[in-house]
Coordinates of C-alpha atoms in Angstrom, one line a residue:
Chain A
M1 CA -17.9 8.1 75.8
K2 CA -14.8 7.3 77.4
T3 CA -13.3 3.9 77.4
N4 CA -12.4 2.4 80.7
Q5 CA -8.3 3.4 80.5
M6 CA -5.7 2.0 83.4
N7 CA -5.3 3.5 86.6
Q8 CA -3.4 6.7 85.9
S9 CA -0.9 6.6 88.8
V10 CA 0.0 3.3 88.3
V11 CA 0.7 4.2 84.8
H12 CA 2.5 7.7 85.9
I13 CA 4.6 5.7 88.4
L14 CA 5.8 3.5 85.8
L15 CA 6.7 5.6 83.3
I16 CA 8.3 7.8 85.8
L17 CA 10.4 5.4 87.0
L18 CA 11.5 4.0 83.2
S19 CA 11.8 7.7 82.6
A20 CA 14.3 8.0 85.4
A21 CA 15.6 4.9 83.9
C22 CA 16.8 7.1 80.8
L23 CA 17.9 9.9 83.0
F24 CA 19.9 9.0 85.4
P25 CA 23.1 8.2 83.8
F26 CA 23.2 12.2 82.3
L27 CA 23.0 13.0 85.8
L28 CA 25.3 10.9 87.6
L29 CA 27.8 12.5 84.3
V30 CA 26.5 16.1 85.2
A31 CA 27.3 15.1 88.8
A32 CA 30.4 13.9 88.4
S33 CA 31.8 16.7 87.1
F34 CA 30.9 19.0 89.4
T35 CA 32.7 16.5 92.3
D36 CA 36.0 17.4 93.8
E37 CA 38.2 15.3 92.4
A38 CA 39.8 13.8 96.0
S39 CA 36.0 12.8 96.6
I40 CA 35.9 11.0 93.2
V41 CA 39.5 8.8 93.8
K42 CA 37.4 8.3 97.3
D43 CA 34.1 7.6 96.9
G44 CA 33.7 7.5 93.3
Y45 CA 31.0 9.3 91.2
N46 CA 27.9 10.2 92.7
L47 CA 24.2 11.4 92.4
I48 CA 24.9 14.2 94.8
P49 CA 28.5 15.3 95.3
P50 CA 29.8 15.1 98.6
Q51 CA 32.4 17.6 97.9
F52 CA 30.6 20.4 95.2
S53 CA 34.0 21.5 92.5
M54 CA 34.0 23.7 90.0
A55 CA 37.7 22.4 89.2
A56 CA 37.3 20.8 86.4
Y57 CA 35.3 23.8 84.6
T58 CA 38.0 26.3 85.3
Y59 CA 40.4 23.8 83.6
L60 CA 38.7 23.7 80.8
W61 CA 38.3 27.0 80.8
D62 CA 42.0 27.7 80.7
Q63 CA 41.9 24.7 78.1
A64 CA 39.2 27.0 76.3
A65 CA 40.9 27.5 72.8
A66 CA 41.5 23.9 72.2
M67 CA 37.7 23.2 73.1
T68 CA 35.9 26.6 70.7
H69 CA 38.4 24.9 67.9
A70 CA 36.6 21.9 68.0
Y71 CA 33.7 23.3 68.5
G72 CA 34.4 25.2 65.7
I73 CA 35.0 22.3 63.7
T74 CA 31.7 20.4 64.5
I75 CA 29.8 23.8 63.7
M76 CA 31.6 24.4 60.4
I77 CA 30.9 20.5 59.1
T78 CA 27.5 20.4 60.6
V79 CA 26.4 23.7 58.9
V80 CA 28.0 22.9 55.2
G81 CA 27.8 19.6 55.1
T82 CA 23.6 19.5 56.5
F83 CA 23.5 22.1 53.3
S84 CA 25.2 20.9 51.1
G85 CA 23.6 17.5 51.7
L86 CA 19.8 19.3 51.6
L87 CA 20.5 20.5 48.2
I88 CA 22.4 17.5 46.4
S89 CA 19.6 15.7 48.0
S90 CA 16.6 17.9 46.8
L91 CA 18.2 18.3 43.1
L92 CA 18.5 14.6 42.6
A93 CA 14.8 14.5 44.4
Y94 CA 13.3 16.7 41.9
P95 CA 13.5 15.6 38.4
L96 CA 13.0 12.0 39.8
S97 CA 9.8 12.8 41.0
R98 CA 8.5 14.3 37.5
R99 CA 6.8 11.7 35.6
D100 CA 7.8 13.0 32.4
M101 CA 12.0 12.4 33.3
P102 CA 13.2 10.5 30.6
L103 CA 15.9 7.8 31.9
G104 CA 13.7 8.5 35.0
G105 CA 13.5 4.5 36.1
I106 CA 16.8 3.9 35.5
I107 CA 18.5 6.7 37.9
A108 CA 15.9 6.0 40.8
F109 CA 17.4 2.3 40.5
I110 CA 20.7 3.7 41.0
V111 CA 19.7 5.8 43.9
F112 CA 17.6 3.0 45.1
F113 CA 20.4 0.6 44.8
T114 CA 22.5 1.8 47.4
L115 CA 20.1 0.8 50.1
L116 CA 20.7 -2.3 49.2
F117 CA 24.2 -3.4 48.5
N118 CA 26.8 -1.6 50.1
G119 CA 31.0 -2.3 49.3
G120 CA 31.7 -2.2 52.9
L121 CA 34.6 -0.3 54.8
V122 CA 37.5 -1.5 53.1
P123 CA 36.7 -0.2 49.1
S124 CA 35.4 3.3 51.0
Y125 CA 38.4 3.6 52.9
L126 CA 40.6 3.3 50.0
V127 CA 38.5 4.9 48.1
Y128 CA 38.5 8.0 49.5
T129 CA 42.3 7.7 50.5
E130 CA 43.5 6.9 47.8
L131 CA 41.8 8.4 45.1
F132 CA 40.5 11.4 46.9
H133 CA 43.8 11.6 49.1
M134 CA 40.7 12.4 52.1
K135 CA 43.4 11.9 54.8
N136 CA 43.9 14.7 57.6
I137 CA 41.7 17.3 55.1
L138 CA 38.3 18.6 56.5
L139 CA 36.5 17.8 53.6
A140 CA 36.6 13.9 54.6
L141 CA 34.5 14.7 57.6
I142 CA 31.9 16.7 55.3
V143 CA 32.4 14.1 52.0
P144 CA 30.8 10.7 53.3
G145 CA 28.3 11.6 55.0
L146 CA 26.3 14.0 52.6
L147 CA 24.0 11.6 51.2
T148 CA 25.1 8.4 52.9
N149 CA 23.1 6.4 50.6
G150 CA 19.4 7.1 48.7
F151 CA 17.3 7.0 51.5
Y152 CA 16.8 10.7 51.8
I153 CA 16.4 11.2 48.2
M154 CA 13.8 8.9 48.3
L155 CA 12.0 10.4 50.9
I156 CA 12.1 13.9 49.0
R157 CA 11.2 12.3 46.3
S158 CA 8.0 10.8 47.3
F159 CA 7.5 13.9 49.2
F160 CA 7.5 16.2 46.2
M161 CA 5.7 13.5 44.2
T162 CA 2.4 13.8 46.7
S163 CA 2.3 17.3 47.8
I164 CA 3.4 19.7 44.8
P165 CA 0.4 20.0 42.5
V166 CA 1.6 18.9 38.6
P167 CA -0.8 22.2 37.2
I168 CA 1.4 24.4 39.2
I169 CA 4.7 23.3 37.9
E170 CA 3.0 23.2 34.2
S171 CA 1.3 26.5 34.4
A172 CA 4.7 27.6 35.5
Y173 CA 7.1 26.1 32.5
I174 CA 4.2 27.2 30.3
D175 CA 4.5 31.3 31.6
G176 CA 8.5 31.1 30.7
A177 CA 9.6 30.1 34.1
G178 CA 13.2 27.9 33.9
E179 CA 13.2 24.3 35.3
F180 CA 15.9 25.6 37.9
K181 CA 13.3 28.5 38.6
I182 CA 10.9 26.3 39.1
F183 CA 12.6 24.3 41.6
Y184 CA 14.2 27.2 43.6
R185 CA 10.8 29.1 43.6
I186 CA 7.8 26.6 43.9
V187 CA 9.3 23.2 44.5
L188 CA 11.6 24.3 47.5
S189 CA 9.1 26.9 49.2
L190 CA 6.9 24.0 49.4
S191 CA 8.7 21.4 50.4
L192 CA 9.7 23.6 54.1
P193 CA 8.5 20.5 56.0
I194 CA 10.4 17.6 54.4
L195 CA 13.4 20.2 54.4
A196 CA 13.3 21.1 57.7
T197 CA 13.1 17.6 58.9
I198 CA 15.9 15.8 56.9
G199 CA 18.3 18.5 57.4
L200 CA 17.4 18.2 61.0
M201 CA 18.6 14.3 60.4
L202 CA 21.5 15.8 58.6
A203 CA 22.4 18.0 61.4
I204 CA 22.5 15.7 64.0
S205 CA 24.1 12.5 62.2
Y206 CA 26.6 15.2 61.5
W207 CA 27.1 16.9 65.2
N208 CA 27.4 13.7 66.2
D209 CA 29.5 12.2 64.0
W210 CA 32.8 10.4 65.0
F211 CA 33.6 7.9 62.4
N212 CA 35.1 9.4 59.8
G213 CA 37.2 11.9 62.2
L214 CA 38.4 8.1 63.3
I215 CA 39.6 7.1 60.1
Y216 CA 40.1 9.9 58.3
I217 CA 41.6 12.7 60.6
T218 CA 45.0 11.7 62.7
E219 CA 45.9 15.3 62.9
P220 CA 44.5 16.9 66.3
K221 CA 44.0 20.2 65.5
L222 CA 41.2 19.5 62.5
Y223 CA 39.5 17.2 65.4
S224 CA 35.7 18.0 66.2
I225 CA 34.7 17.9 69.4
Q226 CA 32.9 14.5 69.0
N227 CA 36.9 12.8 68.1
L228 CA 38.7 15.0 70.9
L229 CA 35.6 13.5 73.0
N230 CA 37.1 10.2 71.5
R231 CA 40.1 10.4 72.3
M232 CA 39.8 11.5 75.6
L233 CA 37.5 8.4 76.8
S234 CA 40.5 6.4 75.5
N235 CA 42.9 8.2 77.0
I236 CA 42.8 10.8 79.8
Q237 CA 45.9 12.7 79.2
F238 CA 45.4 13.6 75.4
L239 CA 44.3 17.2 76.3
Q240 CA 47.8 17.8 78.1
Q241 CA 50.0 16.1 75.5
N242 CA 48.4 18.0 72.3
N243 CA 49.1 20.9 73.5
L244 CA 46.3 22.5 71.2
G245 CA 46.3 26.3 72.1
G246 CA 45.4 26.0 75.4
K247 CA 47.5 27.7 78.6
A248 CA 50.8 25.5 79.6
S249 CA 49.5 22.6 81.8
E250 CA 50.8 22.1 85.3
A251 CA 51.7 19.1 86.5
T252 CA 49.7 16.0 86.1
A253 CA 48.9 15.0 89.5
T254 CA 47.0 18.2 90.4
L255 CA 44.5 18.1 87.6
P256 CA 41.2 16.4 88.2
M257 CA 41.5 14.4 85.5
N258 CA 38.4 12.0 86.4
S259 CA 36.3 15.1 87.1
V260 CA 37.8 17.2 83.7
R261 CA 37.0 14.3 81.2
M262 CA 33.1 14.0 82.7
A263 CA 32.7 17.9 82.4
M264 CA 34.0 17.4 78.8
A265 CA 31.1 15.5 78.3
V266 CA 28.8 17.5 79.5
I267 CA 30.2 20.4 77.3
G268 CA 29.8 17.6 74.0
I269 CA 26.4 17.5 74.8
L270 CA 25.0 21.0 76.0
P271 CA 23.8 22.1 72.9
I272 CA 22.0 19.4 71.5
I273 CA 20.0 19.2 74.8
C274 CA 19.2 23.2 74.7
I275 CA 17.8 23.4 71.3
Y276 CA 16.5 19.4 71.8
P277 CA 12.8 20.4 73.4
F278 CA 12.4 23.4 70.2
F279 CA 12.7 20.8 67.7
Q280 CA 11.3 17.5 68.6
R281 CA 8.2 17.6 66.8
Y282 CA 10.7 17.6 63.4
F283 CA 12.8 15.5 65.1
V284 CA 9.9 12.6 65.8
K285 CA 8.7 13.6 62.7
G286 CA 11.5 12.6 61.0
L287 CA 11.7 9.5 62.8
T288 CA 8.3 8.0 61.9
I289 CA 8.2 8.8 58.1
G290 CA 11.9 7.1 57.6
A291 CA 10.7 4.0 59.5
V292 CA 7.3 2.6 57.8
K293 CA 6.1 3.9 55.1
G294 CA 2.3 5.5 55.1
Chain B
M1 CA 17.3 3.3 16.0
T2 CA 16.5 5.1 12.6
Q3 CA 18.4 8.5 12.0
K4 CA 15.7 10.3 12.8
G5 CA 14.1 8.4 16.1
W6 CA 17.9 9.5 17.3
S7 CA 17.2 13.0 16.5
V8 CA 14.1 13.4 18.7
A9 CA 15.8 11.3 21.5
L10 CA 18.6 13.9 21.0
K11 CA 15.8 17.0 21.2
R12 CA 14.2 15.2 24.3
M13 CA 17.4 15.2 26.2
M14 CA 17.8 18.6 25.2
R15 CA 15.0 19.8 26.3
Y16 CA 15.4 18.7 29.9
R17 CA 18.8 19.4 29.8
A18 CA 18.4 21.7 33.5
L19 CA 16.7 18.1 34.9
F20 CA 19.7 16.1 33.7
L21 CA 22.3 18.9 35.1
M22 CA 20.3 18.5 38.2
V23 CA 20.9 14.9 39.0
L24 CA 24.6 15.4 38.3
P25 CA 25.6 16.2 41.3
G26 CA 24.0 13.7 43.4
L27 CA 24.9 10.8 40.7
A28 CA 28.2 12.0 40.6
Y29 CA 28.5 11.5 44.5
L30 CA 26.7 8.1 44.4
V31 CA 29.4 7.0 42.3
I32 CA 32.1 7.9 44.1
N33 CA 30.8 6.8 47.2
N34 CA 28.8 3.7 46.8
Y35 CA 29.2 2.3 43.2
L36 CA 33.0 2.6 43.6
P37 CA 33.2 0.8 46.6
M38 CA 31.0 -1.6 45.3
V39 CA 33.3 -2.5 42.5
G40 CA 36.4 -2.1 45.2
V41 CA 34.9 -5.4 46.8
V42 CA 37.7 -7.2 44.3
I43 CA 40.0 -6.0 47.0
A44 CA 38.8 -8.8 48.6
F45 CA 40.1 -11.5 46.2
K46 CA 43.6 -9.8 45.3
N47 CA 46.9 -9.7 47.8
I48 CA 46.9 -5.9 48.2
D49 CA 50.7 -4.6 47.5
Y50 CA 51.2 -1.2 49.1
S51 CA 54.2 -0.4 46.9
H52 CA 51.9 0.1 44.2
K53 CA 50.8 3.9 44.2
G54 CA 46.7 4.7 43.8
L55 CA 44.1 3.3 43.6
F56 CA 44.0 1.5 40.2
G57 CA 47.7 0.6 40.6
L58 CA 46.7 -0.9 44.0
I59 CA 43.8 -2.7 43.1
Y60 CA 45.0 -3.5 39.2
Y61 CA 48.9 -4.6 39.8
S62 CA 48.1 -6.5 43.0
D63 CA 48.2 -10.0 42.4
W64 CA 45.2 -11.9 42.1
I65 CA 44.4 -14.7 44.7
G66 CA 41.2 -15.7 43.9
L67 CA 39.5 -17.2 46.9
Q68 CA 42.5 -17.2 49.4
N69 CA 41.6 -14.6 51.9
F70 CA 38.0 -16.0 52.7
K71 CA 39.8 -19.4 52.8
Y72 CA 41.8 -17.9 55.8
L73 CA 39.0 -16.0 57.4
F74 CA 37.5 -19.2 57.7
Q75 CA 40.2 -21.1 58.5
T76 CA 40.2 -19.2 61.4
N77 CA 38.1 -19.5 64.7
D78 CA 37.4 -16.0 64.1
A79 CA 34.9 -15.8 61.2
F80 CA 32.3 -18.0 63.7
V81 CA 33.2 -15.6 66.8
I82 CA 32.0 -12.3 64.6
T83 CA 29.4 -14.3 62.7
R84 CA 27.9 -15.8 65.7
N85 CA 28.4 -12.4 67.9
T86 CA 26.6 -10.4 65.4
L87 CA 23.9 -12.8 65.2
L88 CA 23.2 -13.1 68.6
Y89 CA 23.3 -9.7 69.4
N90 CA 20.9 -8.3 66.8
G91 CA 18.8 -10.9 66.8
G92 CA 18.6 -10.9 70.7
F93 CA 18.1 -6.7 70.2
I94 CA 15.2 -6.9 68.0
L95 CA 13.4 -9.1 70.2
I96 CA 14.0 -7.3 73.8
N97 CA 13.7 -4.0 72.0
T98 CA 10.1 -5.1 70.3
A99 CA 8.9 -6.1 73.4
V100 CA 9.6 -3.2 75.4
A101 CA 8.7 -0.2 73.2
I102 CA 5.4 -2.5 72.5
T103 CA 4.9 -2.1 76.4
L104 CA 6.0 1.6 76.5
A105 CA 4.2 2.7 73.9
I106 CA 1.0 1.2 75.6
L107 CA 1.7 2.4 78.7
L108 CA 2.5 6.4 77.2
N109 CA -0.8 5.7 75.1
E110 CA -2.6 5.7 78.4
V111 CA -1.6 9.0 79.7
R112 CA -4.5 10.9 79.9
N113 CA -2.9 14.1 80.7
K114 CA -0.6 15.3 77.2
L115 CA 1.4 16.9 78.3
A116 CA 2.6 14.5 80.9
S117 CA 3.1 12.4 77.9
R118 CA 5.2 14.4 75.8
F119 CA 7.5 14.7 78.8
Y120 CA 7.9 11.1 79.1
Q121 CA 8.6 11.3 75.1
S122 CA 11.0 13.7 75.7
L123 CA 13.4 12.1 78.4
V124 CA 12.8 8.3 76.4
L125 CA 14.0 9.5 73.2
L126 CA 17.0 11.8 74.0
P127 CA 19.5 8.8 74.4
Y128 CA 18.4 8.8 71.0
L129 CA 20.3 12.4 70.2
I130 CA 23.4 11.6 71.7
S131 CA 26.7 10.1 70.1
M132 CA 28.1 6.6 70.9
V133 CA 31.3 8.5 72.0
I134 CA 29.1 10.2 74.8
V135 CA 26.8 6.7 75.6
G136 CA 31.2 5.7 76.2
Y137 CA 31.5 8.0 79.3
L138 CA 28.3 7.5 80.3
V139 CA 28.5 3.4 80.7
L140 CA 32.3 4.3 82.2
S141 CA 30.7 6.8 84.7
L142 CA 28.5 3.8 85.9
L143 CA 31.2 0.9 85.4
N144 CA 34.7 2.2 86.0
V145 CA 36.6 0.0 88.0
E146 CA 38.2 2.5 90.5
N147 CA 34.8 5.1 91.5
G148 CA 32.4 4.0 88.7
F149 CA 28.7 4.2 90.5
V150 CA 27.9 0.4 90.2
N151 CA 31.1 -0.6 92.3
K152 CA 31.1 2.0 94.8
H153 CA 27.6 2.1 95.3
V154 CA 25.6 -0.2 93.7
L155 CA 27.4 -3.5 94.7
P156 CA 28.4 -2.7 98.3
F157 CA 24.6 -1.9 99.0
F158 CA 24.2 -5.6 98.4
G159 CA 27.3 -6.7 99.8
M160 CA 28.8 -7.5 96.7
H161 CA 33.1 -7.1 95.9
P162 CA 33.6 -4.4 93.0
L163 CA 33.9 -6.4 89.5
E164 CA 36.6 -5.9 86.6
W165 CA 33.8 -4.6 84.1
Y166 CA 36.5 -3.8 81.8
S167 CA 38.7 -7.3 81.2
E168 CA 35.5 -9.6 82.0
S169 CA 33.8 -10.7 79.0
K170 CA 31.1 -12.3 80.3
Y171 CA 29.0 -9.7 81.5
W172 CA 29.1 -7.8 78.2
P173 CA 26.4 -9.4 76.2
Y174 CA 24.1 -8.5 79.5
I175 CA 25.8 -5.0 79.5
L176 CA 25.3 -4.3 76.0
T177 CA 22.3 -5.5 75.3
I178 CA 20.6 -2.6 78.1
V179 CA 23.2 -0.2 76.5
N180 CA 21.9 -0.7 73.3
L181 CA 17.9 -0.8 74.7
W182 CA 18.8 2.3 76.9
K183 CA 19.9 4.4 74.0
N184 CA 16.8 3.3 71.1
I185 CA 13.9 2.2 73.3
G186 CA 12.5 5.9 72.4
Y187 CA 12.9 5.3 68.5
F188 CA 10.9 2.1 68.2
C189 CA 8.6 3.7 70.9
I190 CA 8.0 6.2 69.0
I191 CA 7.0 4.2 65.9
F192 CA 4.6 1.9 67.7
L193 CA 3.1 5.0 69.5
A194 CA 2.5 6.4 66.1
S195 CA 0.7 2.8 64.9
I196 CA -1.1 2.8 68.0
I197 CA -2.3 6.4 67.6
G198 CA -3.8 5.1 64.7
I199 CA -6.2 3.0 66.2
D200 CA -9.8 3.5 65.4
H201 CA -11.0 5.0 69.2
E202 CA -14.4 2.9 68.3
Y203 CA -13.1 -0.3 68.6
Y204 CA -12.0 0.4 72.5
E205 CA -15.4 1.9 73.2
A206 CA -17.3 -1.2 71.6
A207 CA -15.0 -3.4 73.5
T208 CA -15.6 -0.8 76.8
I209 CA -19.4 -1.5 76.7
D210 CA -18.8 -5.5 76.4
G211 CA -17.6 -5.3 78.9
A212 CA -13.4 -6.5 78.2
S213 CA -10.9 -5.4 80.6
K214 CA -8.0 -3.7 79.5
W215 CA -5.5 -6.7 79.6
Q216 CA -8.2 -8.2 76.8
Q217 CA -8.6 -4.7 75.2
I218 CA -4.7 -4.6 75.0
K219 CA -4.4 -8.4 73.9
Q220 CA -7.5 -8.2 71.2
I221 CA -7.1 -4.7 69.7
T222 CA -3.9 -3.3 70.5
I223 CA -1.7 -5.8 69.6
P224 CA -3.3 -7.5 66.8
L225 CA -4.0 -4.0 65.4
I226 CA -0.2 -2.9 65.2
A227 CA 0.8 -6.4 64.0
P228 CA 1.6 -5.3 60.6
T229 CA 4.4 -2.7 61.7
I230 CA 5.7 -4.9 64.3
T231 CA 6.0 -7.4 61.2
V232 CA 7.5 -4.8 58.9
M233 CA 10.2 -3.3 61.8
T234 CA 10.9 -6.6 62.2
L235 CA 11.6 -7.6 58.7
L236 CA 13.6 -5.0 58.3
A237 CA 15.4 -5.5 61.4
I238 CA 16.1 -9.1 60.2
G239 CA 17.4 -7.7 56.5
R240 CA 20.2 -5.8 58.8
I241 CA 21.0 -8.2 61.0
F242 CA 24.3 -8.8 59.6
Y243 CA 25.2 -4.8 60.1
S244 CA 25.7 -3.8 63.3
D245 CA 25.9 -0.6 65.0
F246 CA 29.3 0.0 65.4
G247 CA 29.4 2.5 67.3
L248 CA 28.1 0.3 71.0
F249 CA 30.6 -2.7 69.8
Y250 CA 33.5 -0.2 69.5
Q251 CA 33.2 2.9 71.7
V252 CA 31.4 1.2 74.6
P253 CA 33.4 -1.7 75.5
L254 CA 36.7 1.1 75.2
N255 CA 37.8 -0.9 72.3
S256 CA 39.1 -3.5 75.5
G257 CA 41.4 -6.1 74.0
P258 CA 40.0 -9.1 76.9
L259 CA 36.3 -8.3 75.9
Q260 CA 36.9 -9.2 72.3
P261 CA 35.4 -12.4 72.9
T262 CA 32.4 -11.2 73.5
T263 CA 32.2 -7.8 71.9
D264 CA 33.8 -8.7 68.4
V265 CA 31.4 -8.2 65.7
I266 CA 31.7 -8.6 62.0
D267 CA 31.9 -4.7 61.3
T268 CA 34.4 -4.0 64.3
Y269 CA 36.7 -6.9 62.8
V270 CA 36.6 -5.5 59.5
Y271 CA 37.5 -1.7 60.7
R272 CA 40.6 -3.3 63.3
G273 CA 42.0 -5.2 60.6
L274 CA 42.4 -2.4 58.6
M275 CA 43.1 0.2 60.9
T276 CA 45.6 -1.6 63.4
L277 CA 46.7 -4.4 62.0
G278 CA 46.9 -3.3 58.5
D279 CA 45.1 -7.1 57.7
I280 CA 43.5 -6.0 54.4
G281 CA 43.5 -9.4 53.2
M282 CA 41.3 -10.7 56.1
S283 CA 39.4 -7.2 56.7
S284 CA 38.1 -7.4 53.1
A285 CA 36.9 -10.8 53.1
A286 CA 35.4 -10.4 56.0
G287 CA 33.3 -7.3 54.5
V288 CA 32.6 -8.7 51.4
Y289 CA 31.0 -11.4 53.4
Q290 CA 28.9 -9.4 55.3
S291 CA 28.1 -7.4 52.4
I292 CA 26.8 -10.7 50.1
V293 CA 24.9 -12.3 53.1
G294 CA 23.1 -8.6 54.0
F295 CA 22.2 -8.2 50.8
I296 CA 20.6 -11.5 50.4
L297 CA 18.9 -10.9 53.7
V298 CA 17.7 -7.8 52.4
I299 CA 16.3 -9.7 49.6
F300 CA 14.7 -11.9 51.3
S301 CA 12.7 -9.9 54.0
N302 CA 11.9 -7.7 51.6
Y303 CA 10.5 -10.5 49.4
I304 CA 8.7 -11.9 53.0
V305 CA 7.1 -8.1 53.7
R306 CA 5.7 -7.7 50.1
R307 CA 4.1 -11.3 50.1
R308 CA 2.1 -10.2 53.1
N309 CA 1.3 -6.2 52.7
R310 CA 2.9 -4.9 48.9
D311 CA 2.7 -1.5 50.1
Q312 CA 4.9 -2.0 52.8
A313 CA 7.7 -3.5 50.8
L314 CA 10.7 -1.4 50.6
F315 CA 10.5 -2.3 46.9

């Protein structure tokens, strides 16, 4: 039987209002990027541009070299970071999921303790810069985010423990398969759901990362798209001052700086918004397995 | 251990050498990324002198000054301000995010059209997906003093004068709370929605037969049955209350100096000390203060969760 439900139109109206509130700043951003500079100065940003203009995008097209360079770096660190992060995490998680692993308890504690205590920014920064000289190299954008802490390892481990039947591993062992072969052929291929979910979370965190760039990178040529955006936020003329391979810039006064800034942010979020509908299911799953166990 | 015991243990290790090899890269990484910095907290007890080279030189040869850095930190007003801000913001976030997220999850659960429900979920989750730098841009397009949407359109509509958003610290507790809610509401909503969907439908059917109104059902069935999730989420958040979302407090106020009285939290203080002021002593002392109190809070909140329900505890 049906339970009594709230009045559907009231529910929909409330949810439409809330969704609109979530969407509004994005719409404003897009509209601003298409607004004529003079009308921004006069009337400010608006949802519907009083004077439509593509000037910002034309300017960015001229600066395409700088943008594609930053994009290239973002894509590179996202791909390399996600794959190595997944590989290292699952390699560590698999032996921990084996109940016969010697010293398994101690190793699991070593992984787990990183969730409870961390040394903080200052020692981490000094370890990376003074000991490993990770200043102004691309590795600095990849390494600090690889595992962050043991959280994903614990999640992968519990997936291995619950979803991979021990008899399969044992029979493969009896058939003469080595541990690496078992790991690669059986464990990983049975774990695609968790790997996809964690891979997606890692990829998003690499794509969105600006913090490592902020503290380890000062050389504009190594900026990812987020770092470029970060610098543009505090210094609107950054793109012009650092000729990052675009055409020679025109006089400042003629440049549509206010709309260019917004257009850059639009270009920065475009890929995420485009892939989001296809990955939403995995993304939601990643959030819920991470939050509450069981 | 006897000779024989050792050789048995060694044989066992050899048998598992492939597994040990697998563990190696990950453990090496955790040593570098997590355990070395844990040892590095001694920096806070040293007077770091950059004339010594390398990490070990820096730590080993710099003078031991005990609690001097902490003494300086707690003598200033800074320690009080950043602790107060961190606790009040995070405390407020916990209350407001939880309340709004539960309301939203209940509303979403009421939608009969599943496609529409998915659509609303996608929209409220969208802000959670983007970086804080972009959030900085979005807030700027709203609050920009000369051409922001609020100053140009909203305030004039109500007959009010434009406001100097980025230099008036008094507005920021509200702004940051709203921005945080906007960004994270989708996440919390999904957690609570998952919990609500798990409730057995028969409770509601029985309640409907007994003539319970929708409001009574929410109060008597939904809320009590998702209470364990609420408790766990809240306690875990309390365990992290000493840590804040650095991006929110750094990017959204555009790192503006005049806003610091109300936007400075422990994380931004540590960052500024290290990267802009070069005051490693203060910065590392604040960091250690955060790590230790944070550690105690995590242990404490986990202990409470564990006492309520062993399965939901972190450890």
